[in-house]
Amino acid sequence: MDALLAERGWEFAGEGWRRNDQIRFSDFTQGRWTFKDSDSPATRSIYPIPQSQLNSNPNLDQNPGY
């Protein structure tokens, strides 16, 4: 699976799909790189809901961690 993730990284480098693949393969928050020393919190796998959307719909709750 690591080889598949690496190949998809090269194949879709210019299309902005790397983050989605890393989340799918559970490599986004646990991965370590030269410039990243520790694990990221799991809340970084999802985006925050924009404030304008929260203001327009009172039924929405902000995603955890934001």
XYZ file of N, CA, C and O in Angstrom, residues 10-58:
196
model
N 2.923 10.854 -7.055
C 3.568 11.339 -8.291
C 2.540 11.571 -9.388
O 2.612 12.542 -10.133
N 1.579 10.685 -9.496
C 0.595 10.756 -10.587
C -0.289 12.001 -10.476
O -0.597 12.640 -11.471
N -0.709 12.324 -9.255
C -1.643 13.427 -9.064
C -0.993 14.624 -8.375
O -1.667 15.391 -7.687
N 0.287 14.823 -8.568
C 1.030 15.878 -7.885
C 0.450 17.268 -8.172
O 0.348 18.098 -7.277
N 0.066 17.534 -9.383
C -0.425 18.855 -9.748
C -1.915 19.041 -9.572
O -2.438 20.118 -9.848
N -2.617 18.021 -9.113
C -4.066 18.106 -9.031
C -4.593 18.335 -7.617
O -5.805 18.373 -7.412
N -3.701 18.454 -6.642
C -4.133 18.747 -5.288
C -4.883 17.608 -4.611
O -5.769 17.851 -3.811
N -4.544 16.381 -4.924
C -5.258 15.228 -4.389
C -4.460 14.513 -3.302
O -4.934 13.570 -2.690
N -3.249 14.964 -3.009
C -2.355 14.275 -2.075
C -2.947 14.184 -0.667
O -2.900 13.140 -0.028
N -3.507 15.275 -0.179
C -4.072 15.293 1.171
C -5.180 14.259 1.313
O -5.249 13.536 2.308
N -6.056 14.172 0.338
C -7.151 13.191 0.384
C -6.611 11.768 0.446
O -7.129 10.931 1.196
N -5.599 11.474 -0.351
C -5.009 10.135 -0.332
C -4.342 9.840 1.004
O -4.445 8.740 1.528
N -3.643 10.816 1.556
C -2.977 10.595 2.834
C -3.997 10.355 3.956
O -3.772 9.534 4.834
N -5.119 11.046 3.910
C -6.171 10.795 4.894
C -6.742 9.399 4.696
O -6.949 8.652 5.649
N -6.989 9.011 3.455
C -7.542 7.692 3.159
C -6.616 6.569 3.618
O -7.067 5.544 4.106
N -5.312 6.752 3.490
C -4.341 5.727 3.867
C -3.826 5.912 5.300
O -2.853 5.285 5.691
N -4.465 6.775 6.073
C -4.100 7.062 7.473
C -2.645 7.496 7.614
O -1.961 7.137 8.570
N -2.177 8.280 6.674
C -0.794 8.749 6.692
C -0.706 10.256 6.929
O 0.370 10.787 7.126
N -1.840 10.936 6.933
C -1.825 12.397 7.019
C -1.435 12.882 8.402
O -0.588 13.750 8.547
N -2.031 12.332 9.448
C -1.728 12.807 10.800
C -0.587 12.039 11.450
O 0.059 12.547 12.352
N -0.304 10.811 11.014
C 0.767 10.024 11.616
C 2.077 10.110 10.847
O 3.094 9.679 11.329
N 2.054 10.622 9.646
C 3.263 10.671 8.839
C 4.310 11.606 9.405
O 4.008 12.574 10.094
N 5.560 11.304 9.152
C 6.671 12.156 9.587
C 7.482 12.550 8.356
O 7.771 11.724 7.506
N 7.829 13.834 8.317
C 8.607 14.342 7.210
C 9.796 15.109 7.773
O 9.905 15.321 8.970
N 10.634 15.589 6.920
C 11.818 16.327 7.344
C 11.445 17.547 8.170
O 12.086 17.855 9.165
N 10.397 18.242 7.776
C 10.010 19.480 8.448
C 8.909 19.276 9.484
O 8.422 20.225 10.079
N 8.481 18.044 9.732
C 7.399 17.748 10.671
C 7.882 16.670 11.631
O 8.107 15.538 11.234
N 8.033 17.027 12.902
C 8.611 16.107 13.870
C 7.606 15.174 14.532
O 7.885 14.021 14.768
N 6.423 15.674 14.871
C 5.506 14.875 15.677
C 4.191 14.623 14.946
O 3.923 15.190 13.898
N 3.373 13.778 15.553
C 2.059 13.488 14.996
C 1.156 14.705 15.136
O 1.236 15.450 16.098
N 0.264 14.880 14.175
C -0.714 15.956 14.224
C -1.979 15.446 14.899
O -2.262 14.254 14.871
N -2.772 16.340 15.472
C -4.030 15.884 16.050
C -4.968 15.364 14.956
O -4.917 15.826 13.811
N -5.803 14.415 15.312
C -6.718 13.805 14.338
C -7.705 14.818 13.765
O -8.247 14.607 12.680
N -7.928 15.922 14.463
C -8.872 16.925 13.960
C -8.372 17.587 12.683
O -9.146 18.221 11.984
N -7.095 17.455 12.359
C -6.559 18.060 11.135
C -6.968 17.286 9.882
O -6.711 17.728 8.770
N -7.644 16.158 10.047
C -8.116 15.390 8.894
C -9.377 15.988 8.282
O -9.763 15.617 7.182
N -10.028 16.885 9.005
C -11.218 17.550 8.486
C -10.998 19.052 8.520
O -10.212 19.561 9.311
N -11.704 19.759 7.656
C -11.596 21.208 7.616
C -12.605 21.842 8.579
O -13.649 21.256 8.865
N -12.331 23.049 9.048
C -13.333 23.750 9.848
C -14.472 24.240 8.948
O -14.285 24.451 7.747
N -15.637 24.396 9.527
C -16.770 24.958 8.792
C -16.596 26.476 8.799
O -16.359 27.069 9.854
N -16.706 27.132 7.644
C -16.520 28.586 7.595
C -17.519 29.319 8.497
O -18.677 28.899 8.646
N -17.077 30.411 9.092
C -17.916 31.177 10.016
C -19.177 31.678 9.333
O -20.242 31.727 9.946
N -19.102 32.063 8.067
C -20.294 32.547 7.360
C -21.364 31.461 7.273
O -22.561 31.761 7.367
N -20.949 30.200 7.118
C -21.910 29.098 7.084
C -22.507 28.842 8.465
O -23.699 28.554 8.591
N -21.685 28.942 9.490
C -22.188 28.769 10.855
C -23.186 29.867 11.213
O -24.190 29.610 11.888
N -22.915 31.091 10.756
C -23.820 32.209 11.032
C -25.148 32.057 10.309
O -26.182 32.447 10.828
N -25.128 31.489 9.112
C -26.351 31.387 8.320
C -27.210 30.173 8.688
O -28.388 30.138 8.356
N -26.638 29.182 9.374
C -27.398 27.992 9.739
C -27.159 27.664 11.214
O -26.119 27.121 11.572
N -28.124 27.953 12.079
C -27.925 27.705 13.509
C -27.880 26.219 13.879
O -27.505 25.870 14.992
